[in-house]
mmCIF file of C-alpha atoms and ligand atoms in Angstrom:
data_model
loop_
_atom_site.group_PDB
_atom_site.id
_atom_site.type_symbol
_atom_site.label_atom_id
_atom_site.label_comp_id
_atom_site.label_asym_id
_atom_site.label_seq_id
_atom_site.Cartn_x
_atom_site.Cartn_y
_atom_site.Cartn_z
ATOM 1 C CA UNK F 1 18.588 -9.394 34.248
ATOM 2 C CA UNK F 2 17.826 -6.036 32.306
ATOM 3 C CA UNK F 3 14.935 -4.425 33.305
ATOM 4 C CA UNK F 4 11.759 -4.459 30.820
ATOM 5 C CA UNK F 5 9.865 -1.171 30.360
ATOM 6 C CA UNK F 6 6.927 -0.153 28.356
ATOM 7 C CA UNK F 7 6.289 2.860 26.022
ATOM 8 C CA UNK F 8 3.818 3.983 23.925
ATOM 9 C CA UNK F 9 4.584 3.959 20.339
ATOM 10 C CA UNK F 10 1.965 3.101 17.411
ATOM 11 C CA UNK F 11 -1.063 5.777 17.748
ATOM 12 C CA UNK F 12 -4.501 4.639 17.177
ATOM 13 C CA UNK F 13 -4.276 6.118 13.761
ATOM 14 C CA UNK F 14 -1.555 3.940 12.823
ATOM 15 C CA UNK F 15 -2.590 1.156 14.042
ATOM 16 C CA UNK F 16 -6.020 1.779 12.380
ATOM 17 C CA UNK F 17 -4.419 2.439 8.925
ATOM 18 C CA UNK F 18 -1.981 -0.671 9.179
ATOM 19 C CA UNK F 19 -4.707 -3.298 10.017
ATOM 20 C CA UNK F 20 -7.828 -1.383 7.036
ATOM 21 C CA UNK F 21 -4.672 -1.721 5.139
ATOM 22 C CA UNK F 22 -4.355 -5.650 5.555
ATOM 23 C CA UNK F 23 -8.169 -5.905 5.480
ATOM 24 C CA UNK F 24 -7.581 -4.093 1.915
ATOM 25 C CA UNK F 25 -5.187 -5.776 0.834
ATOM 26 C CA UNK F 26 -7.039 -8.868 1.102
ATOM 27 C CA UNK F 27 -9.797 -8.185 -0.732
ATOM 28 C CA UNK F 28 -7.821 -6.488 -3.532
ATOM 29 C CA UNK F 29 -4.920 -8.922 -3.969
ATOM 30 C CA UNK F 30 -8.187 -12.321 -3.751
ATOM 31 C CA UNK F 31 -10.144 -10.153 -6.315
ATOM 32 C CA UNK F 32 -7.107 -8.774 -9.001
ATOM 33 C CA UNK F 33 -5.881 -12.877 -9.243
ATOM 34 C CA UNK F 34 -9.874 -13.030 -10.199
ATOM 35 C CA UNK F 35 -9.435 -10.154 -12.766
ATOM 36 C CA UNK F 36 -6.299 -11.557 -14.084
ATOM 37 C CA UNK F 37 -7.350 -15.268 -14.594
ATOM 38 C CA UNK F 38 -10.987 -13.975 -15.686
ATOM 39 C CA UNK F 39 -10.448 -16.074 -19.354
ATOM 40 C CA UNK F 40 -9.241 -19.081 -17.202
ATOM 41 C CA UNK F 41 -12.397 -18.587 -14.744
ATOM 42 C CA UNK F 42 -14.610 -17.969 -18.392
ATOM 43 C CA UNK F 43 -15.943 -15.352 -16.824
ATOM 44 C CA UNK F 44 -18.608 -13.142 -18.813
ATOM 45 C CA UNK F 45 -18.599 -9.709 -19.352
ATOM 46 C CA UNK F 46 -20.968 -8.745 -16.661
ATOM 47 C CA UNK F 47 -19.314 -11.216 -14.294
ATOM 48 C CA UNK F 48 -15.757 -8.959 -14.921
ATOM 49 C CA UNK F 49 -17.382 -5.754 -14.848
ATOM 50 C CA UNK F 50 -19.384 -6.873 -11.567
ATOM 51 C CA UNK F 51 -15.496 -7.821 -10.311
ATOM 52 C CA UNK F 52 -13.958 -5.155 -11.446
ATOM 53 C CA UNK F 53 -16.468 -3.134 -9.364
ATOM 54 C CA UNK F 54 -16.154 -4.664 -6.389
ATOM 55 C CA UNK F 55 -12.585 -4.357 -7.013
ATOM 56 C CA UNK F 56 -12.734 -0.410 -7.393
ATOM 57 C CA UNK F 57 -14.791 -0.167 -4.216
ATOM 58 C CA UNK F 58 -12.243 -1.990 -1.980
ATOM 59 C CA UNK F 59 -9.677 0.189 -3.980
ATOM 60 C CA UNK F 60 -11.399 3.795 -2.571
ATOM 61 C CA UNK F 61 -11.784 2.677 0.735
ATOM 62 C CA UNK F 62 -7.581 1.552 0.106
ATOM 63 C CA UNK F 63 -6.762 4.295 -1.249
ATOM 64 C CA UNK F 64 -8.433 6.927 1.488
ATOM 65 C CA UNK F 65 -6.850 5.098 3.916
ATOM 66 C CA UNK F 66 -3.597 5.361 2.562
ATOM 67 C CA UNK F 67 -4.011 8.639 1.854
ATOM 68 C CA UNK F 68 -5.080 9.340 5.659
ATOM 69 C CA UNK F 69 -1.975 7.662 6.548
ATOM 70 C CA UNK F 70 0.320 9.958 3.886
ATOM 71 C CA UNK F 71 -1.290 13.185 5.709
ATOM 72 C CA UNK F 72 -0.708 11.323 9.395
ATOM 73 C CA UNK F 73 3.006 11.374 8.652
ATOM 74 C CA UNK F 74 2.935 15.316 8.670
ATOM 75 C CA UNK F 75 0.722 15.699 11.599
ATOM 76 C CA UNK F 76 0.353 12.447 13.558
ATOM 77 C CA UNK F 77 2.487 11.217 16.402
ATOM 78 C CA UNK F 78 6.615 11.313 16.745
ATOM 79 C CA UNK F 79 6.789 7.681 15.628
ATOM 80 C CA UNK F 80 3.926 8.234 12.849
ATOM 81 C CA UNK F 81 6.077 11.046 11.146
ATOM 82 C CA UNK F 82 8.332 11.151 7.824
ATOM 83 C CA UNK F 83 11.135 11.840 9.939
ATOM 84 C CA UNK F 84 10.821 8.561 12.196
ATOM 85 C CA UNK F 85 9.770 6.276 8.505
ATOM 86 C CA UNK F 86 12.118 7.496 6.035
ATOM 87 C CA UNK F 87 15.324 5.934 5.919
ATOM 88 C CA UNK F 88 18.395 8.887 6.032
ATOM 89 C CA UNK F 89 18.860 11.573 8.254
ATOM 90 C CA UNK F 90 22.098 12.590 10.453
ATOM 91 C CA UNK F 91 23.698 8.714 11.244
ATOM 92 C CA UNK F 92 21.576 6.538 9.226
ATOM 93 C CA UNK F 93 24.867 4.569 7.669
ATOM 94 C CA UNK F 94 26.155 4.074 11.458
ATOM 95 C CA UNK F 95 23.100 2.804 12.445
ATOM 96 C CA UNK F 96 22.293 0.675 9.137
ATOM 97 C CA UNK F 97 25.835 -0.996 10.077
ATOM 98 C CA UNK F 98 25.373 -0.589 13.845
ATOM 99 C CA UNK F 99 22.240 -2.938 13.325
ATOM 100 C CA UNK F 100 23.277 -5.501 10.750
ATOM 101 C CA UNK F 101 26.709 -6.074 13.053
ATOM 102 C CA UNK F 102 24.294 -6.663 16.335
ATOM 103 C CA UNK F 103 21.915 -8.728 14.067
ATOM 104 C CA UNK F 104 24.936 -10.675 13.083
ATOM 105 C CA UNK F 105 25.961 -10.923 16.505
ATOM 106 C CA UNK F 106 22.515 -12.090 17.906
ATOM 107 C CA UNK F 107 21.693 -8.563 19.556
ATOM 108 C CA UNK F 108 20.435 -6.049 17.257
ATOM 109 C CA UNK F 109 19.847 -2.827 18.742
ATOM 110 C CA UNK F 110 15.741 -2.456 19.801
ATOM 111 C CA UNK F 111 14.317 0.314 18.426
ATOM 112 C CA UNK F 112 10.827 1.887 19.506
ATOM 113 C CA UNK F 113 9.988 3.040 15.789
ATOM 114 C CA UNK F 114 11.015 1.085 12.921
ATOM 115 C CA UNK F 115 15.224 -0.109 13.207
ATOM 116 C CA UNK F 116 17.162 1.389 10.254
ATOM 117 C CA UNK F 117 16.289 -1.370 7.442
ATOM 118 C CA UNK F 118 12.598 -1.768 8.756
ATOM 119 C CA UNK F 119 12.446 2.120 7.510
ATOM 120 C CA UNK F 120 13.851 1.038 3.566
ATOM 121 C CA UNK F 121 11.233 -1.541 3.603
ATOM 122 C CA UNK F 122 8.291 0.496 4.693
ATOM 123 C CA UNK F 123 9.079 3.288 2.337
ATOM 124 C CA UNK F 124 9.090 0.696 -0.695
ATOM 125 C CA UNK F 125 5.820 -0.571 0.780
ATOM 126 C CA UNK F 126 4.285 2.995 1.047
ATOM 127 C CA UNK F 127 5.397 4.124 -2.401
ATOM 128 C CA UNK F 128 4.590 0.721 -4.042
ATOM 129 C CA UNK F 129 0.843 1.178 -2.285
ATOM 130 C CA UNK F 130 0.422 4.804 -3.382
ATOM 131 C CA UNK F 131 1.392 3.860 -7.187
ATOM 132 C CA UNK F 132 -0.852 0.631 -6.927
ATOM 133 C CA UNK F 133 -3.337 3.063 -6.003
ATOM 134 C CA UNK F 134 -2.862 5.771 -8.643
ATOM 135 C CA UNK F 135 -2.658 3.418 -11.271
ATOM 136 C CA UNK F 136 -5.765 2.098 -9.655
ATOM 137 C CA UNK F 137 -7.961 5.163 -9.305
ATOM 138 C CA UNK F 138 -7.288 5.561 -13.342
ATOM 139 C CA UNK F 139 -8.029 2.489 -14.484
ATOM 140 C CA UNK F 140 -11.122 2.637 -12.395
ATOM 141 C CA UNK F 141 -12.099 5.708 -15.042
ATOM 142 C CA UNK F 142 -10.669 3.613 -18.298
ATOM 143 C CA UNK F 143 -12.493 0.190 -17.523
ATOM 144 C CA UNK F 144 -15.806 1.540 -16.006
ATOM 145 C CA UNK F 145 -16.156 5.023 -16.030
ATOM 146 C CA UNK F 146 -15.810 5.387 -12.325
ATOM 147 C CA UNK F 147 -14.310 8.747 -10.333
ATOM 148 C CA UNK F 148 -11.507 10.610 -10.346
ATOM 149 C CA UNK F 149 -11.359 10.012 -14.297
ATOM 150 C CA UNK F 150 -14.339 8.606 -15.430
ATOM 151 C CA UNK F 151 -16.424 11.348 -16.885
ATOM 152 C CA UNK F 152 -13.714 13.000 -18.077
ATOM 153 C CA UNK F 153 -12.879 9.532 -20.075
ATOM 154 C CA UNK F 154 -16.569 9.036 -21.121
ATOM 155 C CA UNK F 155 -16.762 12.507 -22.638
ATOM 156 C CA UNK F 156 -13.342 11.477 -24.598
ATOM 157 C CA UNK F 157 -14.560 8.042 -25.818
ATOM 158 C CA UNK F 158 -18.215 9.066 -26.453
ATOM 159 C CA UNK F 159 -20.147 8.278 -30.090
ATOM 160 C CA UNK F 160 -21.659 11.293 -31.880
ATOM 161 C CA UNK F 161 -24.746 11.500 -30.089
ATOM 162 C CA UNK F 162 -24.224 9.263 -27.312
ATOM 163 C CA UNK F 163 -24.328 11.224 -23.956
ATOM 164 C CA UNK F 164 -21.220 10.495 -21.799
ATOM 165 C CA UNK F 165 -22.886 10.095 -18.658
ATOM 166 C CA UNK F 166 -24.815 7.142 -20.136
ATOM 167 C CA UNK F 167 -22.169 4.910 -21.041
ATOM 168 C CA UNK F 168 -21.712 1.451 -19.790
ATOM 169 C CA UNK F 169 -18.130 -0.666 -19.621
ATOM 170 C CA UNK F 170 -17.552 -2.652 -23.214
ATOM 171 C CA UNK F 171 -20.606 -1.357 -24.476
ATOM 172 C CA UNK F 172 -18.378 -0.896 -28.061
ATOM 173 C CA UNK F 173 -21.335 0.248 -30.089
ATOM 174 C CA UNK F 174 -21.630 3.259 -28.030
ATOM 175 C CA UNK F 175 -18.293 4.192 -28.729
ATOM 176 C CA UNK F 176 -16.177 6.459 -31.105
ATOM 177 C CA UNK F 177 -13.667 4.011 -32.483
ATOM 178 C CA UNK F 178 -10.529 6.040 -32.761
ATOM 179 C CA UNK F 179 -11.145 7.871 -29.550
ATOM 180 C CA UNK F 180 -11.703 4.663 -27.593
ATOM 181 C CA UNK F 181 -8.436 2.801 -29.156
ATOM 182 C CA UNK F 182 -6.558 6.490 -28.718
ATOM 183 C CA UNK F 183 -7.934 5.675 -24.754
ATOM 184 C CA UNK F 184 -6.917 2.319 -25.015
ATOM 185 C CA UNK F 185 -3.073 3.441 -25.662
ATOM 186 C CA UNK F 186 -3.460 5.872 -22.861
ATOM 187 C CA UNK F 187 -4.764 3.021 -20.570
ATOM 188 C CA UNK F 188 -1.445 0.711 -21.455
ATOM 189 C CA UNK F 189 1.018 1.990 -19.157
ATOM 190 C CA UNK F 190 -1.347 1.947 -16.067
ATOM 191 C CA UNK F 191 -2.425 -1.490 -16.568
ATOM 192 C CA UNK F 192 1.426 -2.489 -16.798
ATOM 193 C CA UNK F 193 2.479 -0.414 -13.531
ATOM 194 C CA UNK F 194 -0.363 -2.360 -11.708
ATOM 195 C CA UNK F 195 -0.098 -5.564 -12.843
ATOM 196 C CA UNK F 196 3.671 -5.521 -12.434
ATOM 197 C CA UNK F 197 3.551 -3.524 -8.983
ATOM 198 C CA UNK F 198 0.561 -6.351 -7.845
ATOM 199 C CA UNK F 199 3.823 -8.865 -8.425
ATOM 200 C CA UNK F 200 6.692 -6.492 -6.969
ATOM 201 C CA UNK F 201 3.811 -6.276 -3.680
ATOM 202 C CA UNK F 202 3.400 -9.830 -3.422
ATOM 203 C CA UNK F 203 7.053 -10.294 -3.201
ATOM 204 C CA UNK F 204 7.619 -7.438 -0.670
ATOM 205 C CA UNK F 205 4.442 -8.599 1.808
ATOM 206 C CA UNK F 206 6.321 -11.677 2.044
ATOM 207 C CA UNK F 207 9.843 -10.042 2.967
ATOM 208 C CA UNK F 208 7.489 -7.540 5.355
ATOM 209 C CA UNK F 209 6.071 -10.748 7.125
ATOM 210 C CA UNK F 210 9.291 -12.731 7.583
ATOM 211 C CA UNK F 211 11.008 -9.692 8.687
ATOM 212 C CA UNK F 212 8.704 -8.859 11.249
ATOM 213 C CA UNK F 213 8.925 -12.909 12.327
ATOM 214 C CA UNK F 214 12.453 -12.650 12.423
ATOM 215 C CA UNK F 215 12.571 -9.357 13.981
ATOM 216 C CA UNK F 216 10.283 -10.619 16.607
ATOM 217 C CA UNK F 217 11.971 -13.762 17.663
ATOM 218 C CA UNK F 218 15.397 -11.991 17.659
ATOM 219 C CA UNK F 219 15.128 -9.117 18.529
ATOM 220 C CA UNK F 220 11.465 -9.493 21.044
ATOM 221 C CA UNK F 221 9.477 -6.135 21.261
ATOM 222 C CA UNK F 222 6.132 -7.910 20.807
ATOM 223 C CA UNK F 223 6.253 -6.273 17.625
ATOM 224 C CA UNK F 224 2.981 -7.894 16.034
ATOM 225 C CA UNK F 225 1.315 -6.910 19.692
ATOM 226 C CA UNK F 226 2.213 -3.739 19.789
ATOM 227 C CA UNK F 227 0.290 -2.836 16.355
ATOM 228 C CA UNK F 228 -2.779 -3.820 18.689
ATOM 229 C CA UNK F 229 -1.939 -2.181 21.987
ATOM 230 C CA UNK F 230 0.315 0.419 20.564
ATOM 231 C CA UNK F 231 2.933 -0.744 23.136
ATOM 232 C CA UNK F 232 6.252 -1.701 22.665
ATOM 233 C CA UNK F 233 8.416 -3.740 25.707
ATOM 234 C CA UNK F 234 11.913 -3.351 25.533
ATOM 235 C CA UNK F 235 14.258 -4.712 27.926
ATOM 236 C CA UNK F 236 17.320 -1.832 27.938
ATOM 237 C CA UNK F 237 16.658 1.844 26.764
ATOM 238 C CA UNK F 238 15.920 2.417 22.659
ATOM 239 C CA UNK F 239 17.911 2.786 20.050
ATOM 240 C CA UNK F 240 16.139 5.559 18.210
ATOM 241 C CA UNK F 241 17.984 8.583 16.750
ATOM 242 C CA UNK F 242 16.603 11.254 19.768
ATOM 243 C CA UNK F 243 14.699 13.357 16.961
ATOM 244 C CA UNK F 244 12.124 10.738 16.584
ATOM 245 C CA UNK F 245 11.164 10.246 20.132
HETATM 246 C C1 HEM W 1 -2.380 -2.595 -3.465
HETATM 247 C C2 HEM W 1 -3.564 -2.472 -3.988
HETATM 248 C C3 HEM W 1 -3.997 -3.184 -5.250
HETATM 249 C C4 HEM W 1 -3.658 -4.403 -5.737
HETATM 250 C C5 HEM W 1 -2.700 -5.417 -5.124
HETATM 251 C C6 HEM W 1 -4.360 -4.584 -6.998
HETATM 252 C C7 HEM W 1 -4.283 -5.693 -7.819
HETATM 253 C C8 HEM W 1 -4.863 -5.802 -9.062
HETATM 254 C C9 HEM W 1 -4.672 -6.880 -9.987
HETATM 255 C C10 HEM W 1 -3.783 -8.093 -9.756
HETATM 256 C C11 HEM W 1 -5.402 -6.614 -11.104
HETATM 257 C C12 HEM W 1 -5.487 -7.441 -12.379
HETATM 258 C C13 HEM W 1 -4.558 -6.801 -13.405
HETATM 259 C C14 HEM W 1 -4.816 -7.240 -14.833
HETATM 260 O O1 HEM W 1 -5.930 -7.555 -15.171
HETATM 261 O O2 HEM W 1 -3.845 -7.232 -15.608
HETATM 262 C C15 HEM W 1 -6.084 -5.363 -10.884
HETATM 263 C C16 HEM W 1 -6.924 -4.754 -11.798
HETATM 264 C C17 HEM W 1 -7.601 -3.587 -11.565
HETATM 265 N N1 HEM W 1 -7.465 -2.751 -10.472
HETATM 266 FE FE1 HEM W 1 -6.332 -3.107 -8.865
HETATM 267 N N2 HEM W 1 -5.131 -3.457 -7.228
HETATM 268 C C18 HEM W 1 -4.935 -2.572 -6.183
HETATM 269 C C19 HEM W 1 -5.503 -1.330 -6.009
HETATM 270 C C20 HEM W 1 -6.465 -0.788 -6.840
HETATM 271 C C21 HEM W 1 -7.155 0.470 -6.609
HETATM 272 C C22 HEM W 1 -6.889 1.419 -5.426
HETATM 273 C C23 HEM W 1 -8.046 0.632 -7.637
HETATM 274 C C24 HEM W 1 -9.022 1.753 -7.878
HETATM 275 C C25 HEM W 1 -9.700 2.377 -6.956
HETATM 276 C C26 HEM W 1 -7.881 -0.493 -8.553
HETATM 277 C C27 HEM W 1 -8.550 -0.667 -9.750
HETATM 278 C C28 HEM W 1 -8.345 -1.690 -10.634
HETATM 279 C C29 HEM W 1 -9.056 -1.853 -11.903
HETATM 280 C C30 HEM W 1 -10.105 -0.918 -12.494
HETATM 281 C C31 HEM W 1 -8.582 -3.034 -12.476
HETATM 282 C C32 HEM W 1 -9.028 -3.651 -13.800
HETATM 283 C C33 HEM W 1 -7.958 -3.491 -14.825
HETATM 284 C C34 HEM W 1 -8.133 -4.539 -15.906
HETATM 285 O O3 HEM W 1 -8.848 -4.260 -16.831
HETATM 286 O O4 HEM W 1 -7.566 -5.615 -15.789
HETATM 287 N N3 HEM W 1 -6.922 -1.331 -8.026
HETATM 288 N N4 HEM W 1 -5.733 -4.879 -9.648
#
């Protein structure tokens, strides 16, 4: 029987980011199905500002994280880097067919970091996050006024006479028409990358879950464990290309 052996492999800044992440996640994804079924809920328009609030305050505390996580894979750990997540590199085909062949055959290679098609699915999930979260951070300035973009928006939508730093979300009659419908237009793409990417994310959390079951109960590696402990038991030596050990 092969001999199992553990290693050290998930930093405590990884495995920090991936569960504030879930937390997150949560608390985003439960709030935006609030936001979107707000006529459904007859919400009023204090009740969707006061969502759309709490909304934007999960979002910064998303959105740091994430962007800890984006600096991590410069500095952090050998597993935490770009060069151990990004799919590519010299033999990424072999190993993309080494993998599926053993995964068709019952034994996939084990792999310390992520196995070649765990690193395709966690670069969609990264770049879907960091759009969900730039799309985010500007709506937060179009719908209340909030940072990076808010006073820059409030000085654009302003009435004559109204200070900027005064105004309040749907307060119409403290707006400049033309400039808040010109706003408006500027606002439509954002809303239709985030609503769409919420969808696309919903869709890929579920692949990222079953994956990581199926992974699990194939392949063992205590995967779901190991984002805990940070260890990972294989029974015979990794698969990893050697310039991500
Ligand atoms: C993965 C993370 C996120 C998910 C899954 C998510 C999901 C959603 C959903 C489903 C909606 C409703 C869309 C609609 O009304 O058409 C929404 C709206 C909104 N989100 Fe997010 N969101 C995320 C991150 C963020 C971040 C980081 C921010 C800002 C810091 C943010 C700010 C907003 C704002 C201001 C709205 C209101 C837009 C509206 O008027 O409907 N979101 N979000």
């Amino acid at each position: 029987m092969a001999e199992l052996k553990a290693y050290f492999v998930w930093d405590a800044s990884v495995r920090w980011f991936h569960w504030i992440n879930l937390l997150c996640l949560l608390g985003l994804i439960a709030v935006g199905v609030a936001i979107l079924n707000d006529e459904a809920l007859g919400l009023s328009s204090d009740g969707k500002v006061l969502l759309k609030t709490v909304h934007v305050w999960i979002g910064y505390v998303f959105a740091l994280n994430l962007l800890w996580r984006l600096v991590w894979a410069f500095i952090g750990g050998p597993y935490a880097r770009w060069r151990a997540l990004l799919p590519g590199g010299r033999g990424y085909m072999n190993r993309v067919r080494d993998y599926i062949a053993g995964f068709r055959a019952g034994q996939p290679p084990q792999y310390l970091g992520h196995n070649p098609l765990g690193r395709i699915a966690v670069t969609c999930l990264l770049l879907l996050l960091l759009s969900q979260a730039i799309s985010g951070l500007v709506l937060a300035g179009t719908d209340l006024f909030y940072p990076p973009l808010g006073s820059w928006i409030a000085g654009w939508v302003a009435a004559p006479g109204n200070d900027p730093a005064t105004l309040v979300p749907y307060a119409k009659e403290m707006y400049d028409e033309a400039a808040y419908a010109a706003m408006r237009d500027f606002r439509k793409p954002f809303i239709t990358i985030h609503e769409y990417g919420f969808y696309v994310l919903l869709v890929l959390i579920v692949i990222h879950i079953l994956a990581v079951v199926v992974t699990e109960v194939r392949e063992g590696g205590n995967l779901v464990s190991a984002m805990f402990s940070g260890k990972k038991v294989l029974r015979g030596p990794p698969a990893d290309p050697a310039d991500a050990e």
